[in-house]
CSV table of C-alpha atoms in Angstrom, one decimal:
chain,number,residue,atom,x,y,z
A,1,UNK,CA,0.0,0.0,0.0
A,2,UNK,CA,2.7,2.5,0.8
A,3,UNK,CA,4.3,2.1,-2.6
A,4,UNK,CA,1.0,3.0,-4.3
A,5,UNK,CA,0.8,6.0,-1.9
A,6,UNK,CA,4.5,6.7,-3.3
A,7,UNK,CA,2.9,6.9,-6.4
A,8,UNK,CA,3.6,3.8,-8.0
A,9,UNK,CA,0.8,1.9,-9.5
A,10,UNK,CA,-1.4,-1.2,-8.6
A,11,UNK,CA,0.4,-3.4,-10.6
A,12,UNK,CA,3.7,-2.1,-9.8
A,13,UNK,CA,3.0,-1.9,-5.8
A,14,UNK,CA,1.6,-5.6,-5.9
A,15,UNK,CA,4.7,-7.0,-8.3
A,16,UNK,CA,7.4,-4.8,-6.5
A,17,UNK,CA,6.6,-5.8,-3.2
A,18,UNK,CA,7.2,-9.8,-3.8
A,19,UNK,CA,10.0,-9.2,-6.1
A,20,UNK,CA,12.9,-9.9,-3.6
A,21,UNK,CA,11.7,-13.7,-3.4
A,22,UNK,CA,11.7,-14.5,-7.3
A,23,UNK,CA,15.6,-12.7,-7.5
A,24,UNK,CA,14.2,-9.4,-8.5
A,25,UNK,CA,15.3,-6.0,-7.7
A,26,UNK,CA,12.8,-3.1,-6.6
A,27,UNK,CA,13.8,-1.5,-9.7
A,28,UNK,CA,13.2,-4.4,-11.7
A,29,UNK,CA,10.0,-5.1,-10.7
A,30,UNK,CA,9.3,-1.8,-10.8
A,31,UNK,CA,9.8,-2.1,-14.4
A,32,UNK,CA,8.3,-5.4,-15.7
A,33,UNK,CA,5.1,-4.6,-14.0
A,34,UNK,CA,4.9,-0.7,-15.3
A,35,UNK,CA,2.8,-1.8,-18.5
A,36,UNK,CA,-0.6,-2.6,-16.1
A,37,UNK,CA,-1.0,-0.2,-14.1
A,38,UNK,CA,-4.9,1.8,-14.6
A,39,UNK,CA,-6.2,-1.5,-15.9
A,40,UNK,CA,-3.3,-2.2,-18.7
A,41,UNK,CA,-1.3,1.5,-19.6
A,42,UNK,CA,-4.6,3.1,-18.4
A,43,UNK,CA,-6.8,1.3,-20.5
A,44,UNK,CA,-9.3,0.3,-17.5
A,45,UNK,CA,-8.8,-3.2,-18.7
A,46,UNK,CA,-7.5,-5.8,-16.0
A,47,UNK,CA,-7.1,-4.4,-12.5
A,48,UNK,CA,-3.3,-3.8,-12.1
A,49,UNK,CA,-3.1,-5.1,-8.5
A,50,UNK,CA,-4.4,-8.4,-10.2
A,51,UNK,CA,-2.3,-8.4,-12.8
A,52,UNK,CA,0.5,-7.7,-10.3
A,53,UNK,CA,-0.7,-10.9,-8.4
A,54,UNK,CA,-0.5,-12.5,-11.8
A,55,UNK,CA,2.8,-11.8,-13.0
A,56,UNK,CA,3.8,-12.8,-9.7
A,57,UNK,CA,1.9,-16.2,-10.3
A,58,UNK,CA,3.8,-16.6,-13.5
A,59,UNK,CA,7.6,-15.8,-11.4
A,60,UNK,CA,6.3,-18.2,-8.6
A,61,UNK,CA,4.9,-21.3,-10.7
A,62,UNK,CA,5.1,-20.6,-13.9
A,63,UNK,CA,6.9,-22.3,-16.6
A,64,UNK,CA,9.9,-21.6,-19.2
A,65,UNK,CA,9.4,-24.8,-21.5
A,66,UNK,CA,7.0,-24.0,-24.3
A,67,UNK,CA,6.0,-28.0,-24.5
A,68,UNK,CA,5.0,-28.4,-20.7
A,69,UNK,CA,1.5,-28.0,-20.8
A,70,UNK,CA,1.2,-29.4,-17.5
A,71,UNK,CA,3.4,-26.5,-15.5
A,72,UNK,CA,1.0,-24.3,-17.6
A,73,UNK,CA,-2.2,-26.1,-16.7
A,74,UNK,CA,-0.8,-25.9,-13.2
A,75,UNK,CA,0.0,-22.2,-13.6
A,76,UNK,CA,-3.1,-21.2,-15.2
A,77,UNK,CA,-5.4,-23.1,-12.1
A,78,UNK,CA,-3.3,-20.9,-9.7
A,79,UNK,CA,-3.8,-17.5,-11.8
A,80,UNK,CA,-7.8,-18.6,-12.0
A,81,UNK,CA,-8.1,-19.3,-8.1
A,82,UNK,CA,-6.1,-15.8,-7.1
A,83,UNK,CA,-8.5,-14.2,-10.1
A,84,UNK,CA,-11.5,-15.9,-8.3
A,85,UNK,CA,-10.3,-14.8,-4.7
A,86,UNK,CA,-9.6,-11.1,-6.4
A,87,UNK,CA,-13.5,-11.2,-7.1
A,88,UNK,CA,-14.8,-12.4,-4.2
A,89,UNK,CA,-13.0,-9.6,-2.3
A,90,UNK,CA,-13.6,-6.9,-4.8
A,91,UNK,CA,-16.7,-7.9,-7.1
A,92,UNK,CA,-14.6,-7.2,-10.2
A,93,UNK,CA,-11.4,-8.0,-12.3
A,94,UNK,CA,-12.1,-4.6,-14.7
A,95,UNK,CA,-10.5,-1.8,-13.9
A,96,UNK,CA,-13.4,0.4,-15.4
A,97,UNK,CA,-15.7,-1.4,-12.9
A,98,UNK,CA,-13.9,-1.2,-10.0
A,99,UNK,CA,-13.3,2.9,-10.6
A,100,UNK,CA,-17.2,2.6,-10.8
A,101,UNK,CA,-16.7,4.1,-14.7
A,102,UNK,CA,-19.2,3.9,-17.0
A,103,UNK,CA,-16.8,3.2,-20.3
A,104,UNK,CA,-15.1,0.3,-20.0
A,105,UNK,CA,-11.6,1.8,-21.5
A,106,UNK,CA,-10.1,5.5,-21.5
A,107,UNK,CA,-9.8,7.0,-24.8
A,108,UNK,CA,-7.2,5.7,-26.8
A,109,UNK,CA,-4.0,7.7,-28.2
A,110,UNK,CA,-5.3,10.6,-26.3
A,111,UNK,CA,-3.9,13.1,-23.5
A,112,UNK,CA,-6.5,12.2,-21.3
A,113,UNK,CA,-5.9,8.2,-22.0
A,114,UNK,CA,-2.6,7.6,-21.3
A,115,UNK,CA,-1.7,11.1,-18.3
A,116,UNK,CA,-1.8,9.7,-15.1
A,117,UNK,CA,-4.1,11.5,-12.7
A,118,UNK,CA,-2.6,13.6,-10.2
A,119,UNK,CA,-2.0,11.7,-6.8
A,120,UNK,CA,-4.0,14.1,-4.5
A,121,UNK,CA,-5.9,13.8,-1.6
A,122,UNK,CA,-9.3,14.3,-3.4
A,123,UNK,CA,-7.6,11.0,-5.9
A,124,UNK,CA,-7.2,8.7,-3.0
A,125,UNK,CA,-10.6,9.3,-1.1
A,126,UNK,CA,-12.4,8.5,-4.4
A,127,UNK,CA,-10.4,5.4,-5.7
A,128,UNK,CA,-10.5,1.7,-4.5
A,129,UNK,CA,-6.8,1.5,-5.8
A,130,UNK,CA,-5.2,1.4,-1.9
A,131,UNK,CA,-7.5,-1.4,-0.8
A,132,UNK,CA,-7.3,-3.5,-4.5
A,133,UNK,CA,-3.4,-3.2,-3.7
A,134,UNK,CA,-3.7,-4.6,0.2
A,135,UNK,CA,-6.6,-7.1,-1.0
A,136,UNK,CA,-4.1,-8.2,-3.6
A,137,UNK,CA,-1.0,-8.4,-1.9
A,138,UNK,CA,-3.0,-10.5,0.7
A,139,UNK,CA,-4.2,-13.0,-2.0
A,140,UNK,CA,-1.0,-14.1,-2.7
A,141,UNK,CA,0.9,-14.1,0.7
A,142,UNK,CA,-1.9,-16.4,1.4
A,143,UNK,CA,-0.8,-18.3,-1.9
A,144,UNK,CA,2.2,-18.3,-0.9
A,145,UNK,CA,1.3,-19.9,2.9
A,146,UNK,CA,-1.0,-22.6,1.4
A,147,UNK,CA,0.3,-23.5,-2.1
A,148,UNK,CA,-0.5,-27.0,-1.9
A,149,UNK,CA,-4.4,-26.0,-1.5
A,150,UNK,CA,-4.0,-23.8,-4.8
A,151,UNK,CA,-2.0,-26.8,-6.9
């Protein structure tokens, strides 16, 4: 949570703060997970605190051998029952829906679709984005306490 209060996003407070037990640097998860933040580069798409659980899912179980359909079956069941848990918490996977939006994508190609707002104090009393991050970050630590009921 404090690293989206720093001003990072959903998907980069959820990757970054797991990063250090795949081999990662802050910076480096910082990175890789800058793409989904605002629902996928502001598109109100996937959540970004999901997909930070996500591409954490695919650093924690997923696989590296194209022809192992297995470790991907396996790694796709875990992605489905954190997406299912996400839910369950916060009603939604999309973005748009969980901003309460009534488009389900920003304008493309446009000022106003790809600017981040302003991190004020009127942004963070109207947006779910603090709580998707904790919700999210507690998903997966439970993940990571009781793998053997998510494989």
């Amino acid at each position: 949570m404090q690293l989206f209060k720093e001003g990072y996003s959903c998907a980069q407070s959820v990757t970054a703060a797991f990063a250090d037990l795949y081999g990662f640097t802050r910076s480096q998860a910082l990175k890789m997970s800058a793409s989904f933040g605002g629902g996928i580069g502001r598109m109100r798409y996937v959540c970004g605190a999901a997909s930070g659980m996500f591409i954490l899912a695919g650093l924690d179980c997923g696989t590296d051998i194209a022809a192992d359909t297995d470790a991907k079956a396996a790694n796709y069941k875990v992605v489905q029952q954190l997406a299912s848990e996400f839910v369950k918490e916060c009603g939604s996977l999309v973005c748009a829906d969980l901003l309460g939006l009534d488009r389900p994508l920003m304008p493309l190609a446009s000022a106003e679709g790809y600017k981040p707002a302003p991190r004020t104090e009127q942004y963070y009393q109207k947006r779910p984005c603090v709580k998707t991050v904790e919700i999210a970050a507690e998903i997966f630590a439970n993940y990571l306490e009781n793998k053997q009921s998510f494989i």
